[in-house]
Short mmCIF file of C-alpha atoms in Angstrom, two decimals:
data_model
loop_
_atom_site.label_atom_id
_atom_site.label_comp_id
_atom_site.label_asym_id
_atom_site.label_seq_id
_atom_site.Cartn_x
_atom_site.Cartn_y
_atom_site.Cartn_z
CA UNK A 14 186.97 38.86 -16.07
CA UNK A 15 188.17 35.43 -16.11
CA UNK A 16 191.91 34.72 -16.55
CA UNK A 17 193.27 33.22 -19.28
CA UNK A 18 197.11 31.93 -18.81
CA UNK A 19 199.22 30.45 -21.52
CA UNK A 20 202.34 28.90 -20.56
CA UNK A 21 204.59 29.09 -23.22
CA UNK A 22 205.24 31.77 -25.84
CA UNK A 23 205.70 29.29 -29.35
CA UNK A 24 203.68 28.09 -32.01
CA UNK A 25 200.71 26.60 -29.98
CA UNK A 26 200.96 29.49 -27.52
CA UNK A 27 201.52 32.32 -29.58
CA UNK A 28 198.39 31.56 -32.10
CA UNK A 29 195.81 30.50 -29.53
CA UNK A 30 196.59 33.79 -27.75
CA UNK A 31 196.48 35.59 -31.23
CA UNK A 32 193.20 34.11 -31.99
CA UNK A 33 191.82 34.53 -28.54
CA UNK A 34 192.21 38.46 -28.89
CA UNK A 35 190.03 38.53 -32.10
CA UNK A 36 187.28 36.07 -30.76
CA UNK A 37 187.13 37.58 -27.17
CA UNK A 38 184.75 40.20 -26.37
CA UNK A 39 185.77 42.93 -24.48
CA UNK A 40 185.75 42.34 -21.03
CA UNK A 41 185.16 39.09 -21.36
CA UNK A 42 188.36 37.10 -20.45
CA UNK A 43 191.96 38.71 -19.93
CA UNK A 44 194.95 36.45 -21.40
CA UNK A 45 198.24 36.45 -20.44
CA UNK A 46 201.62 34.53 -21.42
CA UNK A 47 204.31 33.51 -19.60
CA UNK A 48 207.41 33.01 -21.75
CA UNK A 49 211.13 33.75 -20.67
CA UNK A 50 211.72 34.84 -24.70
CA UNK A 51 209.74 38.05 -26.07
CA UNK A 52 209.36 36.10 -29.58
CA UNK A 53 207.65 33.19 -31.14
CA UNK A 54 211.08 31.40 -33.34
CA UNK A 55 209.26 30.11 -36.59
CA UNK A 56 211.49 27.26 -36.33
CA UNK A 57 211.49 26.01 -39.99
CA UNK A 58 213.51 28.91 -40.92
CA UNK A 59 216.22 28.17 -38.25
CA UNK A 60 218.12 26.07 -41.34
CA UNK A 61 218.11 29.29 -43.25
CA UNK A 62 219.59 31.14 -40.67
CA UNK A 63 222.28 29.25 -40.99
CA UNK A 64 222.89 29.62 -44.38
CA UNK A 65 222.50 33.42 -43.89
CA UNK A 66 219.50 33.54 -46.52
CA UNK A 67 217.26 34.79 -44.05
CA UNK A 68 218.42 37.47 -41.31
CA UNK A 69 218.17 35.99 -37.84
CA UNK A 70 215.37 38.36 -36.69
CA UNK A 71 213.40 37.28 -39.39
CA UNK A 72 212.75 34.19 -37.95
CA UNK A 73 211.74 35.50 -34.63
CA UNK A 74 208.12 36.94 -34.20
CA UNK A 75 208.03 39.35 -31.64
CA UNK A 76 204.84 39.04 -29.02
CA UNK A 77 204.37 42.73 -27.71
CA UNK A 78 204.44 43.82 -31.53
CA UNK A 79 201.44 41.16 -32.36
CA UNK A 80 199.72 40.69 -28.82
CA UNK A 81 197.91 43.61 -28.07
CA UNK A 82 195.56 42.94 -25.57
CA UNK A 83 197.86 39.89 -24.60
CA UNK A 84 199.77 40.76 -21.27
CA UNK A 85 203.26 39.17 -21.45
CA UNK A 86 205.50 38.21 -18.70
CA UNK A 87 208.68 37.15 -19.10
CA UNK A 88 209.49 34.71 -17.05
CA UNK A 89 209.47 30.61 -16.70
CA UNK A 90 206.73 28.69 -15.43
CA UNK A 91 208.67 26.39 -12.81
CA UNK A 92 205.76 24.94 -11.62
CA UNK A 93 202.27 24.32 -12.01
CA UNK A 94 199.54 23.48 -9.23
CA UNK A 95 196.43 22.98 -10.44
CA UNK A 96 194.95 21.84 -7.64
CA UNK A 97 195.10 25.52 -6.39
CA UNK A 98 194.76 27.24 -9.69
CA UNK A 99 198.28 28.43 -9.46
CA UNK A 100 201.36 28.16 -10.85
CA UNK A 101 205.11 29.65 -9.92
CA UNK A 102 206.87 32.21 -12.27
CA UNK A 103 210.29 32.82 -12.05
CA UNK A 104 211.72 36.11 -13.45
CA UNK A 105 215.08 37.63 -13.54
CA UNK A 106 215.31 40.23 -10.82
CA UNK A 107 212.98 38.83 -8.54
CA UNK A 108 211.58 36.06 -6.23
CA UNK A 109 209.59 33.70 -7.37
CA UNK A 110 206.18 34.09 -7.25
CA UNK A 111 202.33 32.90 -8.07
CA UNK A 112 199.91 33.71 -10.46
CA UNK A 113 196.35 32.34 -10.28
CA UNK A 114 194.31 31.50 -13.24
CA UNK A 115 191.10 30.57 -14.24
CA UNK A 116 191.41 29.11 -17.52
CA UNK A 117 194.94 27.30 -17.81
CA UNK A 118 197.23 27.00 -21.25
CA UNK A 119 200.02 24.58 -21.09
CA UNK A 120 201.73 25.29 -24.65
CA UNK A 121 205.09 25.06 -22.81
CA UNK A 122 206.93 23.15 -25.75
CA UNK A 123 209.73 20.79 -26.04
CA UNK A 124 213.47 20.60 -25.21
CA UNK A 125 216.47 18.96 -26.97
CA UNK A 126 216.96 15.75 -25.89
CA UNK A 127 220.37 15.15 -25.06
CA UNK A 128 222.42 11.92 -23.46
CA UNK A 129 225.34 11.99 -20.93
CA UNK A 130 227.53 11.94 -23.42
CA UNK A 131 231.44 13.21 -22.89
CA UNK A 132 231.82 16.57 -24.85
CA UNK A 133 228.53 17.40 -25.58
CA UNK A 134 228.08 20.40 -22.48
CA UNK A 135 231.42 21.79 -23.71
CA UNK A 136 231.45 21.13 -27.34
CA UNK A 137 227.94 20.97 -28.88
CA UNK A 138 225.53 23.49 -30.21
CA UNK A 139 221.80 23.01 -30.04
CA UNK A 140 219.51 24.10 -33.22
CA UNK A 141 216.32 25.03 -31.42
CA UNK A 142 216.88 28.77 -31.20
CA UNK A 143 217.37 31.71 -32.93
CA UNK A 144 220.57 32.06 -30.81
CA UNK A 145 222.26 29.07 -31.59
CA UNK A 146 221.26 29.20 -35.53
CA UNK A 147 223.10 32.14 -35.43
CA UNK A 148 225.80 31.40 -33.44
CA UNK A 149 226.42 28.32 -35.46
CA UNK A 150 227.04 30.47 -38.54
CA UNK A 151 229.06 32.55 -37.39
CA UNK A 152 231.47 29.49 -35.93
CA UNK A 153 231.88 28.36 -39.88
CA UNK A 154 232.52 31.52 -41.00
CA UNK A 155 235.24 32.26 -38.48
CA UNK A 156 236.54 28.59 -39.25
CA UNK A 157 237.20 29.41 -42.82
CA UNK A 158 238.88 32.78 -41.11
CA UNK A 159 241.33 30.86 -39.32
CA UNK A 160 241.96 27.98 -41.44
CA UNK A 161 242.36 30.41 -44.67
CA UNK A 162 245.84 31.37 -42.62
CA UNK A 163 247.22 27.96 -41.43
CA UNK A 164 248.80 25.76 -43.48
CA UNK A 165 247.66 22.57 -44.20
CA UNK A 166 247.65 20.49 -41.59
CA UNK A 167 245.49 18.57 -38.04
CA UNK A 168 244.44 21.97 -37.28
CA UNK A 169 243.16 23.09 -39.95
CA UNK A 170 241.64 19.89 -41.36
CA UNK A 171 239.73 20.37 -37.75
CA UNK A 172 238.76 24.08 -38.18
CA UNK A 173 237.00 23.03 -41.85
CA UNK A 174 235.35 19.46 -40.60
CA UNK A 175 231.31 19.93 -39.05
CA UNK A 176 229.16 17.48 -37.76
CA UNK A 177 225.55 17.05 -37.02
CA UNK A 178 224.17 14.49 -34.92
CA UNK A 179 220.54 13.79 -35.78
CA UNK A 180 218.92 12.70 -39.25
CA UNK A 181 215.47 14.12 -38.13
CA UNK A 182 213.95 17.12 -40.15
CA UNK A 183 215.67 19.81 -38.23
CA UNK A 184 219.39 18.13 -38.40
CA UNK A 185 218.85 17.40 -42.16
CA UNK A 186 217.51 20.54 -43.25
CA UNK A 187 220.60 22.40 -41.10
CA UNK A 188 223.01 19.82 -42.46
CA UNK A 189 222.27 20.81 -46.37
CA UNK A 190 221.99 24.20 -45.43
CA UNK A 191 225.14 24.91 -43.57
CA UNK A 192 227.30 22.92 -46.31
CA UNK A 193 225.82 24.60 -49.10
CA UNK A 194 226.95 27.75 -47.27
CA UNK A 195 230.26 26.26 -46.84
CA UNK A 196 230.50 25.68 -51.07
CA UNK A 197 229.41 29.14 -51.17
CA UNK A 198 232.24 30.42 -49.42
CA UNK A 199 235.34 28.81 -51.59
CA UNK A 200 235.12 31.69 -53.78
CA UNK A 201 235.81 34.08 -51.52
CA UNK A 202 239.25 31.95 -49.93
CA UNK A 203 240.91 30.82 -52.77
CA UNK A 204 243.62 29.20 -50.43
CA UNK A 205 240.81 26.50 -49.63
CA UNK A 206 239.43 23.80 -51.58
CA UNK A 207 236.40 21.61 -51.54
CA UNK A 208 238.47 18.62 -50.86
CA UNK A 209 238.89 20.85 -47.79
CA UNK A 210 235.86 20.85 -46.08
CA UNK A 211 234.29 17.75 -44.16
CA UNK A 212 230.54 17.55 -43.36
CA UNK A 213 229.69 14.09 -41.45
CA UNK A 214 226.17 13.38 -40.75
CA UNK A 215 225.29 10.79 -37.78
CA UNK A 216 222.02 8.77 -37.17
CA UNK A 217 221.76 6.46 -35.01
CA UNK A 218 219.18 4.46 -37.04
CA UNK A 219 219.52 2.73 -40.84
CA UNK A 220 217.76 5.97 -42.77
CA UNK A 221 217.32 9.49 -42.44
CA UNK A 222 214.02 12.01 -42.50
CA UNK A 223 211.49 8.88 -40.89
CA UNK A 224 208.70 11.39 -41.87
CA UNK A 225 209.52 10.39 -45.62
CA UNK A 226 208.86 6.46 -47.02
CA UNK A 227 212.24 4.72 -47.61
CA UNK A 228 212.77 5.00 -51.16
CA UNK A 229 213.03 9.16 -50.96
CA UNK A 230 214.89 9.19 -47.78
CA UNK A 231 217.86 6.99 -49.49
CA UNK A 232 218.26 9.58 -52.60
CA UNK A 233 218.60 12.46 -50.21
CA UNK A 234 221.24 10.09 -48.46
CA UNK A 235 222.63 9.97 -51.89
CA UNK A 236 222.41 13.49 -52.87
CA UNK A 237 223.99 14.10 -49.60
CA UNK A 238 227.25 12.25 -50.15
CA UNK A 239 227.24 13.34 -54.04
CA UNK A 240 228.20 17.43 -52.96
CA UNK A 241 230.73 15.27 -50.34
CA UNK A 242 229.14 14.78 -47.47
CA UNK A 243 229.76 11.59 -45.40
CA UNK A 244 226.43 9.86 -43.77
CA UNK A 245 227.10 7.52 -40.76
CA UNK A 246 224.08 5.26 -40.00
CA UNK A 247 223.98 3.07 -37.36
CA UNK A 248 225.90 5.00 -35.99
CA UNK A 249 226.03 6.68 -32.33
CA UNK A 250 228.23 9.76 -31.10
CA UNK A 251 230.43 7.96 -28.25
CA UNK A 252 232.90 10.85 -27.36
CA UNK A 253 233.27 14.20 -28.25
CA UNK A 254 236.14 15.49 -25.56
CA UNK A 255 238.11 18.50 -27.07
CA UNK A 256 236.24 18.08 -30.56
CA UNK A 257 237.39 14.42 -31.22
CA UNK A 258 234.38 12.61 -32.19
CA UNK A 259 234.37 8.87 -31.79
CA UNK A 260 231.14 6.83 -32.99
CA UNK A 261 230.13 3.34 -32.01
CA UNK A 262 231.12 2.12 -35.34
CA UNK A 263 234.98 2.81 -34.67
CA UNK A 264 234.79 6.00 -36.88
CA UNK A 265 236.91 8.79 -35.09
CA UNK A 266 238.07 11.89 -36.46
CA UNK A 267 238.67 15.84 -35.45
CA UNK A 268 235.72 18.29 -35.92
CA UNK A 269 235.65 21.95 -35.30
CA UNK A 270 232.10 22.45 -35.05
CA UNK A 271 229.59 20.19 -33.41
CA UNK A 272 225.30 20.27 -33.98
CA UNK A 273 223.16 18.28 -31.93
CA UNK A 274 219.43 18.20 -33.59
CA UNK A 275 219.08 14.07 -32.00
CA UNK A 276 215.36 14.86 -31.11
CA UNK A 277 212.81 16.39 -28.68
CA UNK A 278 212.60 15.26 -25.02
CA UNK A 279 209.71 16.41 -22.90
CA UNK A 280 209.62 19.71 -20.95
CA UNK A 281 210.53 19.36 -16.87
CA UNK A 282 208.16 21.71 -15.94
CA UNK A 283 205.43 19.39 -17.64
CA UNK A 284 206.99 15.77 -17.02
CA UNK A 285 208.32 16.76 -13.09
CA UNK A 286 206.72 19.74 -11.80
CA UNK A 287 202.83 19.35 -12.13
CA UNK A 288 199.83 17.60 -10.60
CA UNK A 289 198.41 17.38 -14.03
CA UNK A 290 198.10 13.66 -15.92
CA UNK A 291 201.09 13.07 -17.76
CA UNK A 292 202.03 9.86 -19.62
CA UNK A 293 204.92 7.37 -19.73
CA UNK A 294 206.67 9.75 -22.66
CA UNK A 295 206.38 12.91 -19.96
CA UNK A 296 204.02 14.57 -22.45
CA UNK A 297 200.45 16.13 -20.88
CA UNK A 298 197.27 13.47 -21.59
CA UNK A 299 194.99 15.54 -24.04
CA UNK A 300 191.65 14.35 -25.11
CA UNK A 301 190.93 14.88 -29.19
CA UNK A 302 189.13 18.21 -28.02
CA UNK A 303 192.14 19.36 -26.26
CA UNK A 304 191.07 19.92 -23.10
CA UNK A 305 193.62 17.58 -20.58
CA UNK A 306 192.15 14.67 -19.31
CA UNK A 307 191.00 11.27 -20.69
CA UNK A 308 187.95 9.56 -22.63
CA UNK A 309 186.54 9.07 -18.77
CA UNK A 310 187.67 11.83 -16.84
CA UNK A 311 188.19 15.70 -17.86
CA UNK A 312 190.54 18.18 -15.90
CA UNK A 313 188.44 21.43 -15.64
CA UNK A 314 189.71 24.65 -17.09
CA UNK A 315 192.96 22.94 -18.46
CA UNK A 316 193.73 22.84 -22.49
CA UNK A 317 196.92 21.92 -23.67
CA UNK A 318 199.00 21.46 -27.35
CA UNK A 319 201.87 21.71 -29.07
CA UNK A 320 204.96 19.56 -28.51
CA UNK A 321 204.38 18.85 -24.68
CA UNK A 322 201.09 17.14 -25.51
CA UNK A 323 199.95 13.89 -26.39
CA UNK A 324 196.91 14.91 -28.73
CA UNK A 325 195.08 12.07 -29.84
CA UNK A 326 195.63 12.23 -34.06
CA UNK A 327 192.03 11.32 -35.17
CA UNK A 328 192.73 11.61 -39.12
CA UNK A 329 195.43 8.17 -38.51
CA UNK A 330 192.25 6.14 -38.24
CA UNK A 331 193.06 4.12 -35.44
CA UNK A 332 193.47 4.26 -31.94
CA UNK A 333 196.91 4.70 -29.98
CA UNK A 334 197.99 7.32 -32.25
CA UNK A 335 199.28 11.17 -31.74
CA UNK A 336 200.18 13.80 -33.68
CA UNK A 337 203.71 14.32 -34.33
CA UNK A 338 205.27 17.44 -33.14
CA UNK A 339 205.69 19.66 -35.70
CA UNK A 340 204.90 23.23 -36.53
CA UNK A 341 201.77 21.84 -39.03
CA UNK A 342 200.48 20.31 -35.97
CA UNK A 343 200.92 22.77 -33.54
CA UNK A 344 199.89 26.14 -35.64
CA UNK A 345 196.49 24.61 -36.00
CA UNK A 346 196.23 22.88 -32.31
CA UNK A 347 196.82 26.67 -31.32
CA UNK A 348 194.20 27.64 -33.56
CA UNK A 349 191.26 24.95 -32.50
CA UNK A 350 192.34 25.50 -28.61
CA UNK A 351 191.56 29.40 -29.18
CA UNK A 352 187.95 28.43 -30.65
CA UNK A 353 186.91 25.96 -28.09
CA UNK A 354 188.33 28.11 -25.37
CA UNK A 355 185.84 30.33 -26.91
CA UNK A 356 183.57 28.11 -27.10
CA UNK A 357 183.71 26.64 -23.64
CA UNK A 358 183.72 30.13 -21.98
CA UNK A 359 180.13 30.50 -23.98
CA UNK A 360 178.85 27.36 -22.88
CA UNK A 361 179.04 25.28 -26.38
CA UNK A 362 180.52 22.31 -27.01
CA UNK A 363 184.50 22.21 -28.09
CA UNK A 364 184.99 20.30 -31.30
CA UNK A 365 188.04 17.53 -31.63
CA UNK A 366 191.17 18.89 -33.03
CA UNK A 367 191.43 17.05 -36.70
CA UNK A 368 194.14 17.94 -39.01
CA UNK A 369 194.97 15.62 -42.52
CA UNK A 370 198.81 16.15 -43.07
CA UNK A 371 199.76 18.41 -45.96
CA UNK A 372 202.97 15.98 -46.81
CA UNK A 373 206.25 16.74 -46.13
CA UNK A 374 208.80 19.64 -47.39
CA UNK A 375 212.55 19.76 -46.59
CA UNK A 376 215.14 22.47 -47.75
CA UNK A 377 218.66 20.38 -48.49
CA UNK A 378 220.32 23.77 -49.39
CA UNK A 379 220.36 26.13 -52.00
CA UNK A 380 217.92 25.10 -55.00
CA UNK A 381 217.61 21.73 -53.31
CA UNK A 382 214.59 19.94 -51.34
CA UNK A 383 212.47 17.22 -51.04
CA UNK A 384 208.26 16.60 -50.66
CA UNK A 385 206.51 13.87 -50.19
CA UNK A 386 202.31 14.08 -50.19
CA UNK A 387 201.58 10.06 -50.66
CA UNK A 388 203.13 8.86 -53.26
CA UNK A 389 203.69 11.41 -54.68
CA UNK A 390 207.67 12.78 -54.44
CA UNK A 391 208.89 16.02 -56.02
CA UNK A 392 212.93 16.48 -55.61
CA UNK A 393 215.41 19.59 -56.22
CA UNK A 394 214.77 22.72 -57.39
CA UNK A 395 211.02 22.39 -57.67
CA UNK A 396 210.87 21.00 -53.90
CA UNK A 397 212.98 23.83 -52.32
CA UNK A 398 210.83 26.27 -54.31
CA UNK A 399 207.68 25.23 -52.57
CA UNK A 400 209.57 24.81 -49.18
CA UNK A 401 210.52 28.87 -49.45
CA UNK A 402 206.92 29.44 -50.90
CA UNK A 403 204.46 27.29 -48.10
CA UNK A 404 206.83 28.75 -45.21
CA UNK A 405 206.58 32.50 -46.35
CA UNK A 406 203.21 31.91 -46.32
CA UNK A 407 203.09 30.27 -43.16
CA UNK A 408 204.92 32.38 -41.22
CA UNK A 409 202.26 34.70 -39.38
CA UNK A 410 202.09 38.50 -39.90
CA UNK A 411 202.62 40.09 -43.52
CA UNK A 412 205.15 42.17 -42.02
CA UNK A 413 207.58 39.03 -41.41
CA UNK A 414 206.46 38.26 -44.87
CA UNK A 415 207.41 40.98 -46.41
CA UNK A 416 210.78 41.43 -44.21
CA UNK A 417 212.19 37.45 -45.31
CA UNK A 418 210.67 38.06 -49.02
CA UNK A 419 213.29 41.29 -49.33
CA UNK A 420 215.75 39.50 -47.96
CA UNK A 421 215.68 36.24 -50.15
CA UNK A 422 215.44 38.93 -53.37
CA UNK A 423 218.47 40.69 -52.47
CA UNK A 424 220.12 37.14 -51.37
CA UNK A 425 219.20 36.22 -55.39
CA UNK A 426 220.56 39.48 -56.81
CA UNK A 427 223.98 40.12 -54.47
CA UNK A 428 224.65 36.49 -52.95
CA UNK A 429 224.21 35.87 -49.16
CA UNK A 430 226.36 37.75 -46.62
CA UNK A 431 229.49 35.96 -44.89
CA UNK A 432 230.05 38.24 -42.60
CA UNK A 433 230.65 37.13 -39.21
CA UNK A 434 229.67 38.66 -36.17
CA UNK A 435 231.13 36.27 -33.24
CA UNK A 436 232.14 38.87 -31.50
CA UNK A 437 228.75 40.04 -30.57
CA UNK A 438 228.46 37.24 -28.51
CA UNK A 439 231.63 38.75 -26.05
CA UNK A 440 230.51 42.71 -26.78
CA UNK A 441 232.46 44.36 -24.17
CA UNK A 442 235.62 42.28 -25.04
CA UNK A 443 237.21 45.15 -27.11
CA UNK A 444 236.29 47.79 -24.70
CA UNK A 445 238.16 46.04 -21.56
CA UNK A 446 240.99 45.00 -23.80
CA UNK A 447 241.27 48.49 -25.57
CA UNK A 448 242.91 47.24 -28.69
CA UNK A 449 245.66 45.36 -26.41
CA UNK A 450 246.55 42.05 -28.43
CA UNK A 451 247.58 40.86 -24.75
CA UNK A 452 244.14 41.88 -23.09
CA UNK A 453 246.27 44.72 -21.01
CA UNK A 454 244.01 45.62 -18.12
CA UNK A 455 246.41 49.40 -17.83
CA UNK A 456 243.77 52.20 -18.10
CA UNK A 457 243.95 53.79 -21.19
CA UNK A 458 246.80 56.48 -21.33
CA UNK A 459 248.45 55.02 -18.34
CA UNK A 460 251.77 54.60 -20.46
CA UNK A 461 253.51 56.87 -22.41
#
């Protein structure tokens, strides 16, 4: 059999391996992933995640339950040869090590992009991951904890204040989401007030959302600041040491929590540790078909999608163009690289990935969105209807379905939960402590 491997376990990877095991014959090819997480994160729900309207595991598809005939490794690809049909897998436990392929898959994704800013390693949270979506949350929700028995004051002002960095999709969408959770929870601690709670919102350029035209992108600016949110444009994060943010307009003030959604940058595996043709962006050169390579010159055996590719977008109509990375593009680049794969193993011609854009959707919080198709713009409750109803349809498997349906009927009949659950993120804290305020380290029944 000829080997199939897929580096990278997320939208691109996870449906070109799901189609290849309903398009393979038997015996005919044997795929495997390498991924260092056991799920595929539908990232669009990350937003509601915050907001606690979806549970977190919801928004995680898991690979062995899916991939049947699929065998997963989990592990990182640190390095890719293609020159000897290898490339080096790192797992936990064990020295590195190479696997050979026949057929490669290089699906490996994106990163966050981030700049040497001061504070941002100590201070910042990412919103790429299940984990941090989660751990996010439960920061506000222990905020409103702590502030609920201070008095007024620096340190509480701090505790209640949240920033995002980033006007893109995902740092919008998380922005609305996480301070409509924040309204949400007044009613339960009546010793805070809206006046309260701060949300500022920074972008470095003069608008939000570039995937919408101008016009919509300055009423969700608008509705923003209406529910008392403060939008800094032109406007870059300077400092963030000890949670005192200071932007290059002279704007400084104290924030508890910090969310940095400023953008993708390209994957190091892909922009530093491969022989295979990468452009000036870092990003893998991918001919309309998919396969890597250029107009004049194919690399065998290699296909590649998804964030860390530059695919050609054929349906802009001119030259010089790519697809943007987003889950649209990359669900159905995953799809088309399963049936030319397919194809190519059979000896038939691959056909060019070409995908017309849907529009856009964006959740701004509860009952509120925005989409854009043209010129044609739908706002509020009707937009965040269609956001919930295109992504539970989107979001593979009819079990997940099913799982985030329940959840968002429940969330409509009871409200959402505000529980927090930091504390799962230092488990064994209570156990070595053994109740002791002080974090005693005297075995248990030592004094009496």
């Amino acid at each position: 059999m000829r080997e199939i491997l897929i580096v990278g376990g997320g939208y691109a990877g996870f449906y070109t391996a799901w189609r290849l095991e309903k398009k393979l014959r038997r015996g005919e090819a044997r795929v495997t992933i390498v991924d260092p997480r056991p799920y595929m994160t539908y990232q669009p729900f990350l937003p509601e995640v915050l907001a606690g309207s979806i549970e977190a595991r919801h928004a995680a598809v898991s690979l062995r339950r899916h991939l049947h005939r699929t065998r997963l490794i989990a592990g990182s690809v640190t390095e890719i040869r293609h020159s000897a049909r290898k490339v080096t897998v790192r797992q936990e436990g064990r020295p590195d090590h190479d696997l050979s392929y026949d057929v490669l898959v290089v699906t490996a994704g994106a990163i966050t992009r981030t700049f040497p800013i001061p504070g941002i390693s100590e201070e910042a949270f990412g919103l790429k991951h299940v984990e941090e979506a989660v751990a996010i949350r439960d920061r506000l929700l222990t905020s409103f904890d702590r502030a609920a028995g201070l008095p007024p004051g620096p340190e509480r002002r701090k505790l209640l204040t949240v920033t995002f960095v980033g006007g893109g999709f995902s740092g919008v969408e998380g922005f609305g989401e996480l301070m409509s959770l924040a309204h949400g929870l007044l009613k339960h601690y009546p010793e805070i007030t809206s006046r309260d709670v701060e949300f500022h919102l920074v972008e470095a350029r003069d608008r939000i959302l570039p995937e919408v035209t101008d016009k919509p992108g300055r009423w969700v600016v608008r509705s923003l600041e209406k529910r008392g949110a403060t939008v800094h444009l032109n406007s870059q994060l300077v400092s963030a040491e000890d949670g005192h943010v200071v932007l290059s307009s002279g704007t400084e003030f104290a924030s508890g929590l910090l969310v940095w959604a400023a953008g993708n940058a390209s994957n190091p595996i892909v922009h530093n540790h491969t022989d295979l043709p990468v452009n000036e962006r870092g990003l893998v050169v991918v001919r309309p078909d998919l396969r890597v390579g250029t107009d004049a010159e194919v690399v065998p055996d290699v296909w590649a999608a998804g964030d860390d590719a530059a695919v050609p977008d054929l349906a802009a109509g001119h030259p010089g163009v790519y697809t943007v990375p987003n889950a649209q593009h990359a669900v159905r680049q995953g799809k088309r690289l399963a049936k030319n794969i397919v194809a190519s193993l059979r000896g038939r011609k691959p056909k060019n990935y070409v995908h017309h854009s849907l529009g856009v959707v964006a959740t701004l919080g509860m009952g509120r969105g925005i989409f854009q198709y043209h010129g044609i713009v739908i706002k509020g409750l009707p937009a965040w209807l269609m956001h919930r109803g295109y992504h539970v349809l989107a979001i593979p498997t009819w079990e997940r379905k099913i799982r985030v349906l329940a959840v968002w009927l429940t969330a409509a009949l009871y409200g959402r939960d505000v529980v927090s659950l930091a504390s799962v993120q230092h488990p064994r804290e209570a156990f070595v402590s053994r109740g002791d305020p002080h974090g005693s380290d005297e075995p248990a029944g030592a004094s009496r």
